[in-house]
Coordinates of C-alpha atoms and ligand atoms in Angstrom, one line a residue:
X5 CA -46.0 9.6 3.7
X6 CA -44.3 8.9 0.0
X7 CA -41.7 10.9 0.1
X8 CA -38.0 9.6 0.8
X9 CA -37.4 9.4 4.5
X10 CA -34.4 10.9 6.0
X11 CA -32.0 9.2 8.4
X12 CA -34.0 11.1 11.6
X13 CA -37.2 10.5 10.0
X14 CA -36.3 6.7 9.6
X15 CA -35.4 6.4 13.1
X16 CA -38.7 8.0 14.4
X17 CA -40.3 5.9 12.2
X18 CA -38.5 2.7 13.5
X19 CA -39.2 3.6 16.7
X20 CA -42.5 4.0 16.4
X21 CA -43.0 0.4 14.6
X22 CA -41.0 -0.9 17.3
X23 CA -43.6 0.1 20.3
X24 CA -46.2 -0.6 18.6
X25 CA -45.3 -3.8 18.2
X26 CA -44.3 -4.5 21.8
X27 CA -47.8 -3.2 22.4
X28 CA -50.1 -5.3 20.1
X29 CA -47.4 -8.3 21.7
X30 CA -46.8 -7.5 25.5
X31 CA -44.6 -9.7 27.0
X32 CA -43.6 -11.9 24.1
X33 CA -39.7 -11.4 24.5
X34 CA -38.4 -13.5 21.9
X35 CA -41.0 -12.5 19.1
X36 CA -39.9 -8.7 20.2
X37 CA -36.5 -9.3 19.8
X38 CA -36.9 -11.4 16.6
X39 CA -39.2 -8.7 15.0
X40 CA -36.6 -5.8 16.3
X41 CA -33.5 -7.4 14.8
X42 CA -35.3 -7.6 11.3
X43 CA -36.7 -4.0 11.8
X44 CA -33.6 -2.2 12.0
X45 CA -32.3 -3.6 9.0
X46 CA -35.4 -2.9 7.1
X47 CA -36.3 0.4 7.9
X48 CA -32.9 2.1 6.7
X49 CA -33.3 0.0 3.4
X50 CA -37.1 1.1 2.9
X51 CA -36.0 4.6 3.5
X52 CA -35.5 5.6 -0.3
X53 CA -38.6 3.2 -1.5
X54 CA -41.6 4.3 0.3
X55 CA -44.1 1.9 -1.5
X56 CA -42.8 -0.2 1.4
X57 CA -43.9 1.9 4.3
X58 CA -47.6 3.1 2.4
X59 CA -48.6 0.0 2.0
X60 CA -47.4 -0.9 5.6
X61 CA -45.3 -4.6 4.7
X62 CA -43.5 -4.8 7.8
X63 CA -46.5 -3.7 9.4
X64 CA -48.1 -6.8 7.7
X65 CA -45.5 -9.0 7.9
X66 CA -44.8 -9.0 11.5
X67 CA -48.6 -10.1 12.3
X68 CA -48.9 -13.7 11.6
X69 CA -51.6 -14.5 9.2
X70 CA -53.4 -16.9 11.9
X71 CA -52.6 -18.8 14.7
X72 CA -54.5 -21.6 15.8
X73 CA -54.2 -22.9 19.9
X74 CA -55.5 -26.3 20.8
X75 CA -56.2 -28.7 23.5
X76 CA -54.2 -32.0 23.2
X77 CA -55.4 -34.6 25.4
X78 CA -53.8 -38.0 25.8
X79 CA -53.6 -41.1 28.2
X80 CA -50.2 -41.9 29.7
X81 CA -49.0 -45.1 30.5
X82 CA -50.6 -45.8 34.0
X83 CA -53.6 -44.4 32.8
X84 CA -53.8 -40.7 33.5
X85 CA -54.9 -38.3 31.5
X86 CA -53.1 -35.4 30.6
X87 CA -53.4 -32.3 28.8
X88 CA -51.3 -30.3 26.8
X89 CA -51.4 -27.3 24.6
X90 CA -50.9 -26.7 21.0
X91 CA -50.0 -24.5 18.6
X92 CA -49.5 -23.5 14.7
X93 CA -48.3 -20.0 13.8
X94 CA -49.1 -19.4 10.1
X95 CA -47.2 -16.7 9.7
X96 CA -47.2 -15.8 6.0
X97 CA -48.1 -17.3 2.7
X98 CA -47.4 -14.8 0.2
X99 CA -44.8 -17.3 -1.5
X100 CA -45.8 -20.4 -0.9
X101 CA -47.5 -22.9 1.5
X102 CA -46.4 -22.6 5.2
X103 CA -43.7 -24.2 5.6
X104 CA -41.7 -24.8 8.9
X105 CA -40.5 -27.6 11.9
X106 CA -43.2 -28.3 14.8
X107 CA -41.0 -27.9 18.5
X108 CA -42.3 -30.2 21.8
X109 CA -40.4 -29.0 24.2
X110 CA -41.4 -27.8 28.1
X111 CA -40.2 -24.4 27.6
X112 CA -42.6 -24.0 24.6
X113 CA -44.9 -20.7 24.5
X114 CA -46.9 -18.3 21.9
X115 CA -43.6 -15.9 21.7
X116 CA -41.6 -19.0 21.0
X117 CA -43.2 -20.0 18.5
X118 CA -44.0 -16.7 16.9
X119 CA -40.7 -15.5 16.6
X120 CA -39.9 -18.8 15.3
X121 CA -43.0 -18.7 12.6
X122 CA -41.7 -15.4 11.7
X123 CA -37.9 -16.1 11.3
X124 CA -38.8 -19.0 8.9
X125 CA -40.6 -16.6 6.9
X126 CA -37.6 -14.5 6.0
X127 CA -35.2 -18.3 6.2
X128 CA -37.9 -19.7 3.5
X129 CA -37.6 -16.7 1.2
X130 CA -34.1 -16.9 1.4
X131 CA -33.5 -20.4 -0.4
X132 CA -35.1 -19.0 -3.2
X133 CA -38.0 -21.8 -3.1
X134 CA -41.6 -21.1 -2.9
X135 CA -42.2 -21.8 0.7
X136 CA -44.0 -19.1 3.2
X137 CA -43.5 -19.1 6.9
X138 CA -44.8 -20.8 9.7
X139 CA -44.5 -22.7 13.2
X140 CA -46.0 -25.2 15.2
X141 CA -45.4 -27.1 18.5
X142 CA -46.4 -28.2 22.5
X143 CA -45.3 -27.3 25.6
X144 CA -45.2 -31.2 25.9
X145 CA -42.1 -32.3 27.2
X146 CA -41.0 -36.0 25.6
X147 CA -38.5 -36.7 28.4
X148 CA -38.6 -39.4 30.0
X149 CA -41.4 -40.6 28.2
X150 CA -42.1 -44.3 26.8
X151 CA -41.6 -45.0 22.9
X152 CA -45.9 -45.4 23.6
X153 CA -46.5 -42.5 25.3
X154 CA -45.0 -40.5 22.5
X155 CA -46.9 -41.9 19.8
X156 CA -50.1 -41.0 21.9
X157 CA -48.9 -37.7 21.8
X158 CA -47.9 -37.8 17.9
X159 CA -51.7 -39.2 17.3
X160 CA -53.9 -36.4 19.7
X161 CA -51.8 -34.0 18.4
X162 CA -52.0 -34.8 14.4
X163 CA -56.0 -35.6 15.7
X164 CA -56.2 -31.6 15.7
X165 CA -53.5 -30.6 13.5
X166 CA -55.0 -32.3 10.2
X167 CA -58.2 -29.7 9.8
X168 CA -55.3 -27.1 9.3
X169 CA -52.5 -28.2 7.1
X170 CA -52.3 -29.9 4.2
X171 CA -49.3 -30.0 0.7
X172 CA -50.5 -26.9 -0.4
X173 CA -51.7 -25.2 2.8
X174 CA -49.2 -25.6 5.5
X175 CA -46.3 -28.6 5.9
X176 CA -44.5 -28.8 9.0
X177 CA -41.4 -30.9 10.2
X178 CA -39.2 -31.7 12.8
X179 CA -37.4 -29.1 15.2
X180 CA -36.2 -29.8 18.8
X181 CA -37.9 -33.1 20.4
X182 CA -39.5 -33.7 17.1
X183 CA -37.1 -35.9 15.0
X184 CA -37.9 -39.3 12.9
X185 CA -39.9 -41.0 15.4
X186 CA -42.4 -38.3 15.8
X187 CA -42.5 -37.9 12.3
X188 CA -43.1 -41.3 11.4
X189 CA -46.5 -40.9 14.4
X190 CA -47.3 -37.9 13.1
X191 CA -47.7 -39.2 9.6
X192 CA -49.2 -42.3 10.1
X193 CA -51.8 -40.4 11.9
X194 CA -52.1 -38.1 9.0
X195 CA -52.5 -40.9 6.5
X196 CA -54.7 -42.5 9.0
X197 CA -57.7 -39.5 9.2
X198 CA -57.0 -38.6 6.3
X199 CA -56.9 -41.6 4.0
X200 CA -54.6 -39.6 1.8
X201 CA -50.8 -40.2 0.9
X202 CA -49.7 -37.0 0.3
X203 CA -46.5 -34.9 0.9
X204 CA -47.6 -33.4 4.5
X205 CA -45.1 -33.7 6.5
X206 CA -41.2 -32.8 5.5
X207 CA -38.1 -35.6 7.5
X208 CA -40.1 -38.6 6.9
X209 CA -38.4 -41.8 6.6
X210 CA -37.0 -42.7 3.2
X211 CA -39.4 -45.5 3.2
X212 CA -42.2 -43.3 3.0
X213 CA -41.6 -40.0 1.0
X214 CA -38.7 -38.9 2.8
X215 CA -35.7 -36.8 0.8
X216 CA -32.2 -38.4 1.3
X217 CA -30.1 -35.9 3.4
X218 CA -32.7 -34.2 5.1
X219 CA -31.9 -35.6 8.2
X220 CA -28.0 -34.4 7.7
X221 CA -29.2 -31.1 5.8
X222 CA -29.6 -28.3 8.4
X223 CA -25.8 -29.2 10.6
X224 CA -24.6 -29.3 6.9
X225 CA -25.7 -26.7 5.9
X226 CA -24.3 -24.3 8.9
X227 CA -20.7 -25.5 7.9
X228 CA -20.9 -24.8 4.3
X229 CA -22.2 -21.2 4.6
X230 CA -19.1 -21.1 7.6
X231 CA -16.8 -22.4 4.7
X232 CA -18.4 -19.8 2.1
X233 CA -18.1 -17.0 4.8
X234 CA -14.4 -18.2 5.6
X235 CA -13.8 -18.5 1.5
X236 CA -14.6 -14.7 0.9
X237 CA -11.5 -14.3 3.7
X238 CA -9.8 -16.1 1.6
X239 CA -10.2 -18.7 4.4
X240 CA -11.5 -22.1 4.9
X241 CA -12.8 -24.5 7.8
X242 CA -10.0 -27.1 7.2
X243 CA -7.5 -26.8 10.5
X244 CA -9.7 -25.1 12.3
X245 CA -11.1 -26.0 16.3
X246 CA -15.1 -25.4 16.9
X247 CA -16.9 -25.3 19.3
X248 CA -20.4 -26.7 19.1
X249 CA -23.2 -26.2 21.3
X250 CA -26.2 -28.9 21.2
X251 CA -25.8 -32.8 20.8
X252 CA -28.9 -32.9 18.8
X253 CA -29.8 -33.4 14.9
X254 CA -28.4 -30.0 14.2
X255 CA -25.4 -30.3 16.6
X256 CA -24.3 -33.6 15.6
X257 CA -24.6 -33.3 11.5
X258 CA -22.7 -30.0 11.9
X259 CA -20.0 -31.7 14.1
X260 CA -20.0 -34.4 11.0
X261 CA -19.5 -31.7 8.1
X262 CA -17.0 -30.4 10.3
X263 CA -14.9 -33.7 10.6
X264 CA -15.1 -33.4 6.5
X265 CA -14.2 -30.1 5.7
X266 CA -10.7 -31.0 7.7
X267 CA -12.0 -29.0 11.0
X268 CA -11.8 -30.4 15.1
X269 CA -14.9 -30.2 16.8
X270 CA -13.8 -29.7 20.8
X271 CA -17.4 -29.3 22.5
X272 CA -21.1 -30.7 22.3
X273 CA -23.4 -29.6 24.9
X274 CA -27.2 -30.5 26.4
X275 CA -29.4 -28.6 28.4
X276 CA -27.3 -30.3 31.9
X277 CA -23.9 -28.6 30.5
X278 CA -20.8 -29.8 27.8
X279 CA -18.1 -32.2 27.1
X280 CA -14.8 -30.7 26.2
X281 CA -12.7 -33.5 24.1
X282 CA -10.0 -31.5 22.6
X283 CA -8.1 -34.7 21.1
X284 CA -11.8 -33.6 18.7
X285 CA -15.2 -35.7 18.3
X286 CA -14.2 -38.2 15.4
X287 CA -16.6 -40.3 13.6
X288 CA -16.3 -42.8 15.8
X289 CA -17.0 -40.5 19.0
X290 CA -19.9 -39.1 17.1
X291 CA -21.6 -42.0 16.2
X292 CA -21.9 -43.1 19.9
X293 CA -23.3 -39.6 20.7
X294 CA -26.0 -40.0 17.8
X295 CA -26.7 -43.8 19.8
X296 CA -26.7 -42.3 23.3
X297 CA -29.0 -39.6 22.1
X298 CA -31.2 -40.7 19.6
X299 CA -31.7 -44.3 20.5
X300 CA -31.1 -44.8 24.6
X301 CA -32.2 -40.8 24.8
X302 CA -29.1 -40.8 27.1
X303 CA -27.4 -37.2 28.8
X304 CA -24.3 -35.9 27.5
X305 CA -22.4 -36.4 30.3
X306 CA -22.2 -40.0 29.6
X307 CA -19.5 -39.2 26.9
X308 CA -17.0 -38.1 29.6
X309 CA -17.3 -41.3 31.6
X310 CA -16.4 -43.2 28.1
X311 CA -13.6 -40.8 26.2
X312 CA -11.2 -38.6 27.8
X313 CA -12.7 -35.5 27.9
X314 CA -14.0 -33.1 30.4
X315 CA -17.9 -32.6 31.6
X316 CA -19.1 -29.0 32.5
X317 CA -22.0 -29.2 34.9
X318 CA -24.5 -26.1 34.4
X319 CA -22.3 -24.6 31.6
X320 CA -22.1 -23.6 28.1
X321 CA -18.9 -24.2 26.0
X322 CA -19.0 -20.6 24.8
X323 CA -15.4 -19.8 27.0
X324 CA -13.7 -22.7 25.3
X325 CA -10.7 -20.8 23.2
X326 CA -12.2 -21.6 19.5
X327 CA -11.6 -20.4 16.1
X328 CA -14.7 -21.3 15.0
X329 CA -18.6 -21.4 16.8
X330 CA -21.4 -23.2 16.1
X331 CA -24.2 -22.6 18.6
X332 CA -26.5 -25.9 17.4
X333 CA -29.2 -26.0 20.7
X334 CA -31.6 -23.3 21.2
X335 CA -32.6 -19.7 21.2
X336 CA -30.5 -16.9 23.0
X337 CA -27.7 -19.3 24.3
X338 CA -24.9 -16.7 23.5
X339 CA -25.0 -13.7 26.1
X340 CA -23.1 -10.8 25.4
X341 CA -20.6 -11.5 28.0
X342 CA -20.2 -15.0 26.1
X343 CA -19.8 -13.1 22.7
X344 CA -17.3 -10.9 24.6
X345 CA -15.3 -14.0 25.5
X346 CA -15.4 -15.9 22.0
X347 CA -13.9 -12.7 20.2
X348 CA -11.3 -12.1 23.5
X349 CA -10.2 -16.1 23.1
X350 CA -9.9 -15.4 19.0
X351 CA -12.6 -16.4 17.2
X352 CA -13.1 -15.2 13.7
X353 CA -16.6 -16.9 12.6
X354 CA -19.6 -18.3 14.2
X355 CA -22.7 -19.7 12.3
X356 CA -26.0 -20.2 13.6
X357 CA -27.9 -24.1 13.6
X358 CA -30.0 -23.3 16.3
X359 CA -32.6 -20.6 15.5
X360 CA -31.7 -16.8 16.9
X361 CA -29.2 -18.4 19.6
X362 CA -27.2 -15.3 19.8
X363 CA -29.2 -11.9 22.1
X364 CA -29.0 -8.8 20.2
X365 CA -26.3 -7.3 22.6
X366 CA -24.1 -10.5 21.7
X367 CA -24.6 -9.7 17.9
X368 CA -23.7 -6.4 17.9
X369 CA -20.2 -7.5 19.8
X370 CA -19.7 -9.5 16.9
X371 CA -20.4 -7.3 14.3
X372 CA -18.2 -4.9 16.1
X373 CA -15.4 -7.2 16.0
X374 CA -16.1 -8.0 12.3
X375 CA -16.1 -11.3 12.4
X376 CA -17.8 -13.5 10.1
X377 CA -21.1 -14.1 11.4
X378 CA -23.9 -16.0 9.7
X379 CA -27.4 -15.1 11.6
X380 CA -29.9 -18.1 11.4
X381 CA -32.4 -17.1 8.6
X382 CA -29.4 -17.6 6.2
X383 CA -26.8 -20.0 7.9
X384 CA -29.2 -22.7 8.9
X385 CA -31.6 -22.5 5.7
X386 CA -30.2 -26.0 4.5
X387 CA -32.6 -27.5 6.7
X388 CA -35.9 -25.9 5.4
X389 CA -34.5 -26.0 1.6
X390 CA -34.1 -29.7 1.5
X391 CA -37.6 -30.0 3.0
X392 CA -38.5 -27.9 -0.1
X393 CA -36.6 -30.3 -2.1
X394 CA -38.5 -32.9 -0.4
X395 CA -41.9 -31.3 -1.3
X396 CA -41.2 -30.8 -5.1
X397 CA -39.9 -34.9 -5.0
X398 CA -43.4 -35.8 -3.1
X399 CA -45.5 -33.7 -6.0
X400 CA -43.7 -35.4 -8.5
X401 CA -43.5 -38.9 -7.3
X402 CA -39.9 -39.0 -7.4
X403 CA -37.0 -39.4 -5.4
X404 CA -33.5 -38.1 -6.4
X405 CA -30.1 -39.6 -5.8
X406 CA -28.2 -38.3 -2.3
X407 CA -25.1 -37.0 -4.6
X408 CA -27.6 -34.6 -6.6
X409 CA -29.2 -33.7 -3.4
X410 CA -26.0 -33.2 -1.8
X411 CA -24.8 -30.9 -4.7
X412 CA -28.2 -28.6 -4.0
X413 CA -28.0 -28.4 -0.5
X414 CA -24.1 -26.8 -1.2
X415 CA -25.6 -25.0 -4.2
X416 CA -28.1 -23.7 -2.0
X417 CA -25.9 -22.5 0.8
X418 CA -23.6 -20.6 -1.9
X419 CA -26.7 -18.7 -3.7
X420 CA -27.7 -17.7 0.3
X421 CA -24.0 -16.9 0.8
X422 CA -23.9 -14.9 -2.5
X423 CA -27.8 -13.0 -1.8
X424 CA -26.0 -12.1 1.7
X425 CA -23.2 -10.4 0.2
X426 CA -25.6 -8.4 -2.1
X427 CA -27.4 -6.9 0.7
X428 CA -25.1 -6.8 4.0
X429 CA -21.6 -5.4 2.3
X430 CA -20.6 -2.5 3.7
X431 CA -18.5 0.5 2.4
X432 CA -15.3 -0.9 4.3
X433 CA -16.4 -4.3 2.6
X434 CA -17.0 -6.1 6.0
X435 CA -20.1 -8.5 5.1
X436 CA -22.9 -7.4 7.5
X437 CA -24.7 -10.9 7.0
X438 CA -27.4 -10.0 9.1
X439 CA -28.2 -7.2 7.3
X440 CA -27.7 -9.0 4.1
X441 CA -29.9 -12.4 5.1
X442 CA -32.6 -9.5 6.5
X443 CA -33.1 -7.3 3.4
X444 CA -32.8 -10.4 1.3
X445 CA -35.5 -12.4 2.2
X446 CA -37.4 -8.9 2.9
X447 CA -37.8 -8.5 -0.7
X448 CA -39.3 -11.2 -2.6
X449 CA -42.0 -11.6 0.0
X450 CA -42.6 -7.7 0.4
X451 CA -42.8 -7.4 -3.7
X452 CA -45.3 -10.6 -3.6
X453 CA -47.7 -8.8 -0.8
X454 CA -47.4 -5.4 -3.0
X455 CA -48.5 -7.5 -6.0
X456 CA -51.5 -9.3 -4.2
X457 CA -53.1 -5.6 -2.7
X458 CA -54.3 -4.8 0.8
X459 CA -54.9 -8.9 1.7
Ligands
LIG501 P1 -32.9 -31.7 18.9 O1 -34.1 -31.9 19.7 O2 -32.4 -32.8 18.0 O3 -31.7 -31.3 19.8 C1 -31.8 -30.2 20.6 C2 -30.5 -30.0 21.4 O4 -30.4 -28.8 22.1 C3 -30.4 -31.1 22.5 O5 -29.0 -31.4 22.8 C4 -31.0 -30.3 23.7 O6 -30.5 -30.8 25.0 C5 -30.5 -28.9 23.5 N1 -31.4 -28.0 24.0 C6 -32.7 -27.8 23.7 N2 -33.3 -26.8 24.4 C7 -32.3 -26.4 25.3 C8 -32.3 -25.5 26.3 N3 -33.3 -24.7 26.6 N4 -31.1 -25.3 27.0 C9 -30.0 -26.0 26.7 N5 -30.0 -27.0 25.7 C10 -31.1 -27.1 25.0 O7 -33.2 -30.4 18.0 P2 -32.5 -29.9 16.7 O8 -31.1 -30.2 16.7 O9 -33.4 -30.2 15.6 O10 -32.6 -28.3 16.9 C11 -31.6 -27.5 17.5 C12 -31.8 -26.0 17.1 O11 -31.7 -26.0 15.6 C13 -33.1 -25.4 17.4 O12 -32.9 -24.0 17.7 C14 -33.9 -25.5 16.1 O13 -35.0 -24.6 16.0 C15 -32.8 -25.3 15.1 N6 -33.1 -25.8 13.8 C16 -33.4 -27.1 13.5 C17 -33.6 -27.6 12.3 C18 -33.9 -29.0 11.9 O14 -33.9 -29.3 10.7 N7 -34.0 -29.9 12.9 C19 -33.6 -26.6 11.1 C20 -33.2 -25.3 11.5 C21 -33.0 -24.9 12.7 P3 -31.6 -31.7 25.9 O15 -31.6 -33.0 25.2 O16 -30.9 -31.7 27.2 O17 -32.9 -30.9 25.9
LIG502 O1 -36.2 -24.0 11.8 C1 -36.3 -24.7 10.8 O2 -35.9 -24.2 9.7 C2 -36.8 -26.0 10.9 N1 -37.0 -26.5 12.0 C3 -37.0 -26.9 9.7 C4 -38.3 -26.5 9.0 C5 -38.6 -27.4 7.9 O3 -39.8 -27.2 7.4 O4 -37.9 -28.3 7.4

């Protein structure tokens, strides 16, 4: 088949991919649905440049390199032993190392973290830095355990994890329950097997080869590519309310940027329910958040009982009338029937921190409604691109000021704002932005497979 595929001939084809990836993946929801939402924006694209389909990319690209699963066995404090599993999804490293955050959370699985491994892959290409795709994480869950038990953890795990990564191999980082702390464990147990200093690990501490506004980077970055999206309406953030979902890294740095760029953040949320403040979180507000949750690991609840504001047992602050959303927490926390409410209550743009927190069904409402919506790969890419930053400052030995890191990140955001445009505008000029953040991080890593052969 080298011929130029016609539009029932591309969806027989698409059709076909998608089955047979559900069954080489049965049961895997999330990896379906992340490798579906890529598909249908690839297939239509590939349709006049068949190279694509002979050489089977997709095909290629939606079965991860190699995955390794591992016991992790550790003491806790009265002495038991306990057992958890592990995991690192290399995905793809046509274009760099693997690159992507390692997740302990209870909930964790081998669909999780595949569809995670492969979004990256697509997010990496997108920054424009040579980074490939991957994902790692446990099912261990850190609540409610000791500062001791967690370094434990940190060291059994790293005990496994160093045969398999390595600079220019595979660098993870943080992502939900893995923040400084872990990193710090997980790097000292590196350096510890190892006997090696090297740039392993991206979100270290600045004391040991960590990037100045990594930690800030991915919330950051979510609100610029919402300003960018808003600036092509001829639009802006400034005197706008959000809603923000989360009350972690992500959740809080966005709710930061927001408080800059003139905005009101009304909502943060954890997995118990949300706080509704709609006098807005203000720095002062937010900086006992990041205490309650970072340092006494505190629920969000807690915030009610100290500001005036409103706690939502059970719920998420999607029905909260907004003009602006930024889901910050987790995968599929947007349901069509909330999507169906954010557009009813008038919002115009929401911009993913979390990774894929919005189900396909709730996508398509938005797109409908043409709003402005930036889809993860491209809206929280700020993260991932100042870990690149942090890489190339490791390799060199070097650590650059926070202004010129700050002016990348935003440089950064723009040229994935810009790339978007390229590929998602449509006739009617509505930006299709998951389209756009699909086809363009397609591309570089589909032309490097073509140029390496059948590998
Ligand atoms: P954190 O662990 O710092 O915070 C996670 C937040 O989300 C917490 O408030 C947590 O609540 C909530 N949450 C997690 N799981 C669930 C759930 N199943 N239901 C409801 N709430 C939940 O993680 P991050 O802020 O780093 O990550 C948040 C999202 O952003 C994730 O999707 C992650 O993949 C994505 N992301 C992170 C990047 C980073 O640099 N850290 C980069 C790019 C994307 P609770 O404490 O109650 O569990
Ligand atoms: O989902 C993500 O992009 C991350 N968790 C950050 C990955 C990284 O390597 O910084």
């Amino acid at each position: 088949m080298s011929k130029i595929a016609t539009p029932e001939k591309t969806s027989e084809y698409l059709q076909r991919f998608v089955e047979g990836v559900e069954r080489r993946n049965p049961g895997e929801l999330e990896f379906n649905q992340a490798v579906f939402e890529v598909a249908h924006d690839i297939f239509p694209y590939i349709a006049d440049k068949p190279v694509y389909h002979d050489r089977q990319i997709l095909e290629r690209m939606s079965e991860p390199d190699r995955i390794i699963i591992f016991r992790i066995c550790w003491e806790d404090d009265d002495g038991n032993i306990r057992v958890n599993r592990g995991y690192r999804v290399q995905n793809n490293n046509s274009i760099g190392p693997y690159k992507g955050g390692i997740r302990f959370h209870k909930s964790v699985n081998l669909s999780i973290l595949k569809f995670l491994a492969f979004e990256q892959t697509f997010k990496n290409s997108l920054t424009g830095l040579p980074m490939g795709g991957g994902k790692g994480g446990s099912d261990f869950n850190p609540k409610g355990k000791t500062d001791s038990e967690v370094m434990r953890f940190c060291q059994a795990f790293m005990t496994e994890l160093h045969h398999h990564i390595g600079p220019n191999m595979d660098v993870p980082a943080g992502d939900i329950g893995v923040g400084a702390r872990e990193i710090g464990y997980l790097f000292g147990q590196y350096k510890r097997l190892t006997n090696q200093f090297v740039g392993v690990l991206t979100g270290k501490g600045l004391e040991f080869g960590g990037s100045e506004i990594r930690t800030e980077a991915t919330g950051y970055g979510a609100v610029y590519f919402m300003d960018s999206m808003l600036g092509f309406r001829n639009d802006a953030v400034d005197g706008k309310t959000c809603v923000v979902s989360g009350s972690g890294n992500v959740a809080t740095h966005a709710v930061e940027k927001i408080n800059q760029l003139g905005g009101t953040a009304v909502t943060l949320s954890d997995s118990s329910g949300f706080i509704h403040d709609r006098a807005g979180i203000d720095e002062e507000k937010l900086a006992y958040v990041k205490e309650l949750k970072e340092v006494r690991r505190g629920r969000i609840s807690e915030y009610a009982d100290k500001y005036d504001a409103t706690f939502h047992a059970g719920k998420s602050p999607w029905h909260v009338p907004c003009d602006l959303a930024f889901p910050c927490a987790t995968q599929n926390e947007i349901s069509k029937a909330d999507a169906v409410a954010l557009v009813k209550n008038g919002c115009i743009g929401v911009s993913e921190g979390a990774n894929m927190p919005t189900e396909q069904d709730g996508i398509q409402i938005f797109l409908d409604a043409k709003i402005a919506f930036g889809p993860s790969k491209a809206a929280n890419a700020g993260g991932v691109a100042v870990s690149g930053l942090e890489m190339s400052q490791n390799s060199a030995r070097i650590s650059w000021s926070e202004d010129e890191l700050q002016r990348l990140l935003k440089d950064t955001m723009d040229n994935i704002h810009e790339k978007c445009v390229t590929y998602g505008q449509e006739s009617d000029s509505y930006v299709n932005f998951m389209k756009g953040a699909n086809i363009g991080g397609f591309v570089k890593v589909a032309d490097a497979m073509l140029a390496y052969g059948v590998v």
